[in-house]
PDB file of C-alpha atoms in Angstrom:
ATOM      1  CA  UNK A   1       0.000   0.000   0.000  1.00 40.00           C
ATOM      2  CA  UNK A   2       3.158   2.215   0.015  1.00 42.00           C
ATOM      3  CA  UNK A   3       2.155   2.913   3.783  1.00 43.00           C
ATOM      4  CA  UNK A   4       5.178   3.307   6.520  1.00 42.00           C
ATOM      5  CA  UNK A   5       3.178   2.003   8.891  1.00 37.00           C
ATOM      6  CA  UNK A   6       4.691  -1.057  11.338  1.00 40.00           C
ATOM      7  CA  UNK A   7       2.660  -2.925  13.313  1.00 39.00           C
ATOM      8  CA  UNK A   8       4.360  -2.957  17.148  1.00 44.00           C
ATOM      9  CA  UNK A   9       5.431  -6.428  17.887  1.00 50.00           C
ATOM     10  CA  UNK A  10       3.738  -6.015  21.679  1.00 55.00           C
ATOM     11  CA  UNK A  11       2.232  -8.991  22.715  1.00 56.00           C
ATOM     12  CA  UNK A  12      -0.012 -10.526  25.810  1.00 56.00           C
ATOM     13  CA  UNK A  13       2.610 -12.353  28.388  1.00 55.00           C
ATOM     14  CA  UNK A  14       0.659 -14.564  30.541  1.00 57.00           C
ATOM     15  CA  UNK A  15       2.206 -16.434  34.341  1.00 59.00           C
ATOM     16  CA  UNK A  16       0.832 -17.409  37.172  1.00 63.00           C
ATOM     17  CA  UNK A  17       2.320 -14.634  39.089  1.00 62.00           C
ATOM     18  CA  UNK A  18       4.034 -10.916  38.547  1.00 57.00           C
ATOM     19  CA  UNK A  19       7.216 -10.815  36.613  1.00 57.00           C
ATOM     20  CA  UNK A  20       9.994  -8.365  37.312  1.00 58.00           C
ATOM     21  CA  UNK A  21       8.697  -5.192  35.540  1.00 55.00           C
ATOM     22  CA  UNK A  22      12.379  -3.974  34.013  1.00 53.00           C
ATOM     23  CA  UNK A  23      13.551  -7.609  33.063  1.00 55.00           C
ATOM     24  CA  UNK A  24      10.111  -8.536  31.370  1.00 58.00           C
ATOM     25  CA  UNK A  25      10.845  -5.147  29.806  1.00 55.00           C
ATOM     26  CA  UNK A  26      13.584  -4.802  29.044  1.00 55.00           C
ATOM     27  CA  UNK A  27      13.621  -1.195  30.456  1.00 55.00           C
ATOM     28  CA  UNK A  28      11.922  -0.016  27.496  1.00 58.00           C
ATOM     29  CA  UNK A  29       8.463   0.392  28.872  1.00 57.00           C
ATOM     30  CA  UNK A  30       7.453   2.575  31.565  1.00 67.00           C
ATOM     31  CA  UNK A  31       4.034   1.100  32.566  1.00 75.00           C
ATOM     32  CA  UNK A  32       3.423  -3.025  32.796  1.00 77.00           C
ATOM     33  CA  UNK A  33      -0.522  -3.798  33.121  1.00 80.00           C
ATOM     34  CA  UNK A  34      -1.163  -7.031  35.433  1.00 81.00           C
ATOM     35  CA  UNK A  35      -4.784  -8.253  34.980  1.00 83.00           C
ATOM     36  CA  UNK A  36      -6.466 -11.086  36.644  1.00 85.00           C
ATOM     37  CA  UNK A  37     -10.272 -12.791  37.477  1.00 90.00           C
ATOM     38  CA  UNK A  38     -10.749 -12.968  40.845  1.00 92.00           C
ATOM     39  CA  UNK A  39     -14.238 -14.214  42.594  1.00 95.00           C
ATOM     40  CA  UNK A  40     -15.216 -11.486  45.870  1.00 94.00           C
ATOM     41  CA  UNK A  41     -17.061 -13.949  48.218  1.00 96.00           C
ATOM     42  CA  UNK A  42     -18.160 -11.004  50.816  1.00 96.00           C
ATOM     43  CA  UNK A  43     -19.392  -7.566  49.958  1.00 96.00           C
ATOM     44  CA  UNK A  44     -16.404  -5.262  50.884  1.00 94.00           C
ATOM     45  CA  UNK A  45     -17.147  -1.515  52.145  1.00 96.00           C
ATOM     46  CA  UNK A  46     -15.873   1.596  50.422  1.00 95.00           C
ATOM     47  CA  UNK A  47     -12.420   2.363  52.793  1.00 95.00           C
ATOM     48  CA  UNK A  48     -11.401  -1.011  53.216  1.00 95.00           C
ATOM     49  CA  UNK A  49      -7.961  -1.838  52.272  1.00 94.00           C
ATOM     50  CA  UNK A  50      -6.685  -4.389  49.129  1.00 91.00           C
ATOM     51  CA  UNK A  51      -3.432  -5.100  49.967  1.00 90.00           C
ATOM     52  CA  UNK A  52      -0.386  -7.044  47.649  1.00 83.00           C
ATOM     53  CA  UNK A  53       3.032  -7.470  47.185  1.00 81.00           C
ATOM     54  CA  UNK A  54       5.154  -4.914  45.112  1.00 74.00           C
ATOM     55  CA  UNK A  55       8.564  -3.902  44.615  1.00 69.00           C
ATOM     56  CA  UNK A  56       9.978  -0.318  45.975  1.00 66.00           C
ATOM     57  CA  UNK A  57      10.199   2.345  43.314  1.00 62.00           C
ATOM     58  CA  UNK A  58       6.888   1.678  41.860  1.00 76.00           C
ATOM     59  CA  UNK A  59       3.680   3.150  41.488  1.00 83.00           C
ATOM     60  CA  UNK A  60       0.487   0.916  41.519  1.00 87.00           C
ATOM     61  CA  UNK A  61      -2.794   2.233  40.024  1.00 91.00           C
ATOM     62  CA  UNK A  62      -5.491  -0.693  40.347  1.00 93.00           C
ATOM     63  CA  UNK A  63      -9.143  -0.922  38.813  1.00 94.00           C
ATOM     64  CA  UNK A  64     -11.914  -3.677  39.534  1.00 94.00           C
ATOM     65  CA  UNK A  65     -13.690  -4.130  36.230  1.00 95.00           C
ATOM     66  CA  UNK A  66     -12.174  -1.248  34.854  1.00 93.00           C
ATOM     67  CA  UNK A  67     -13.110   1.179  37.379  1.00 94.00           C
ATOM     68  CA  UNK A  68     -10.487   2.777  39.527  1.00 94.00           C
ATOM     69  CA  UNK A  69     -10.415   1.945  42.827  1.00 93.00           C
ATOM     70  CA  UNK A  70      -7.401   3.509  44.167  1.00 93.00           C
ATOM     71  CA  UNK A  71      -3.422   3.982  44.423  1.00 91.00           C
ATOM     72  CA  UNK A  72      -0.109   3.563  46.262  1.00 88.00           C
ATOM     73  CA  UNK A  73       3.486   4.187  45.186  1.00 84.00           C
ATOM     74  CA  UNK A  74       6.745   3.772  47.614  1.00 77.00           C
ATOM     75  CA  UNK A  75       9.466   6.059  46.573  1.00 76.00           C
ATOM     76  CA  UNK A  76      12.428   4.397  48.289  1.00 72.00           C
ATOM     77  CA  UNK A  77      14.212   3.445  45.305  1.00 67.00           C
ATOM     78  CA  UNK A  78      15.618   0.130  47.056  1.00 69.00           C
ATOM     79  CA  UNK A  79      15.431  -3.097  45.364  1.00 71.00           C
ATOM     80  CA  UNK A  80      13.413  -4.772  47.909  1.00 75.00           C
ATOM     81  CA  UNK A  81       9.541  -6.398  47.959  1.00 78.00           C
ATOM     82  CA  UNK A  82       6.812  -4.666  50.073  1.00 80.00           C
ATOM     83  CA  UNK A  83       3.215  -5.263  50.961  1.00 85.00           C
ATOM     84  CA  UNK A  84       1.421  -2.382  49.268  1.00 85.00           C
ATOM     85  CA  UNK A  85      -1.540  -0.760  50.449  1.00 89.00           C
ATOM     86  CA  UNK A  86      -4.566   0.382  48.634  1.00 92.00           C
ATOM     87  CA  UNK A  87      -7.503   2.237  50.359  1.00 93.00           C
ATOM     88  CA  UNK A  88     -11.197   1.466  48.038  1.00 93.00           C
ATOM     89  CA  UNK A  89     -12.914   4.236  47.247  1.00 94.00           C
ATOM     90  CA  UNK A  90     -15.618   2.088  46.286  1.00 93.00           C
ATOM     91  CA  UNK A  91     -17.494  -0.501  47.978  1.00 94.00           C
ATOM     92  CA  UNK A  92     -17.858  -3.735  46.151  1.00 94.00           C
ATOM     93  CA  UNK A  93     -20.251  -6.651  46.075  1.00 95.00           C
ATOM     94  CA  UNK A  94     -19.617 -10.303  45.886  1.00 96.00           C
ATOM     95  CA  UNK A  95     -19.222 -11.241  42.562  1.00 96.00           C
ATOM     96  CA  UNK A  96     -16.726 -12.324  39.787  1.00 96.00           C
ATOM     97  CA  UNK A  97     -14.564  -9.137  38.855  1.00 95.00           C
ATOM     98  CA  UNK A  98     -11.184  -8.426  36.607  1.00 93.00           C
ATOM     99  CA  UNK A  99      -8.904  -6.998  38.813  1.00 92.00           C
ATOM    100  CA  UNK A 100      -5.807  -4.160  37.090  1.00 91.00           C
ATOM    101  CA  UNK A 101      -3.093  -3.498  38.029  1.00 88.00           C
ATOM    102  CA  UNK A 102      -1.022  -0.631  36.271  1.00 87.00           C
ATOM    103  CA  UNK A 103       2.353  -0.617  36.997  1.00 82.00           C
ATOM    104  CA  UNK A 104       4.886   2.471  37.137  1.00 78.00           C
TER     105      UNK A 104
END
């Protein structure tokens, strides 16, 4: 068609658990997108805190069925894992959700 135009070679990487943001990377990207189904057995109230393990330095924006719930970061620039904190600012009901996490 005498277009330019490359398709990027970006593909969907899927494990049972997190990989190591700059080595799945490459240190090319600056955001990595974790998604998973996850089945909420009790209604949970707005406030209550989701909590998961991270690594220092990053940023963590998460959504339940694409809307945003809330945030966290650490800043510490250490290469160490943390449990990360993340206060709802929704309530949600027992159901089957896709949980996102968007990763800085």
């Amino acid at each position: 068609t005498g277009d330019n135009a490359k398709l990027r070679p970006d593909t969907a990487i899927m494990n049972k658990t997190p990989l190591e943001q700059i080595r799945l990377t490459n240190d090319t990207y600056e955001f990595v997108i974790y998604s998973t189904n996850i089945s909420v057995n009790n209604d949970i109230a707005k406030g209550a805190k989701l909590q998961f393990t991270g690594q220092a330095a990053n940023a963590y924006i998460v959504y339940l069925n694409n809307e945003y719930i809330g945030q966290t970061a650490d800043y510490e620039h250490t290469s160490k894992t943390l449990t990360m904190s993340v206060t709802m600012n929704v309530a949600v009901s027992k159901g089957d959700y896709v949980l996102t996490v968007v990763s800085s």
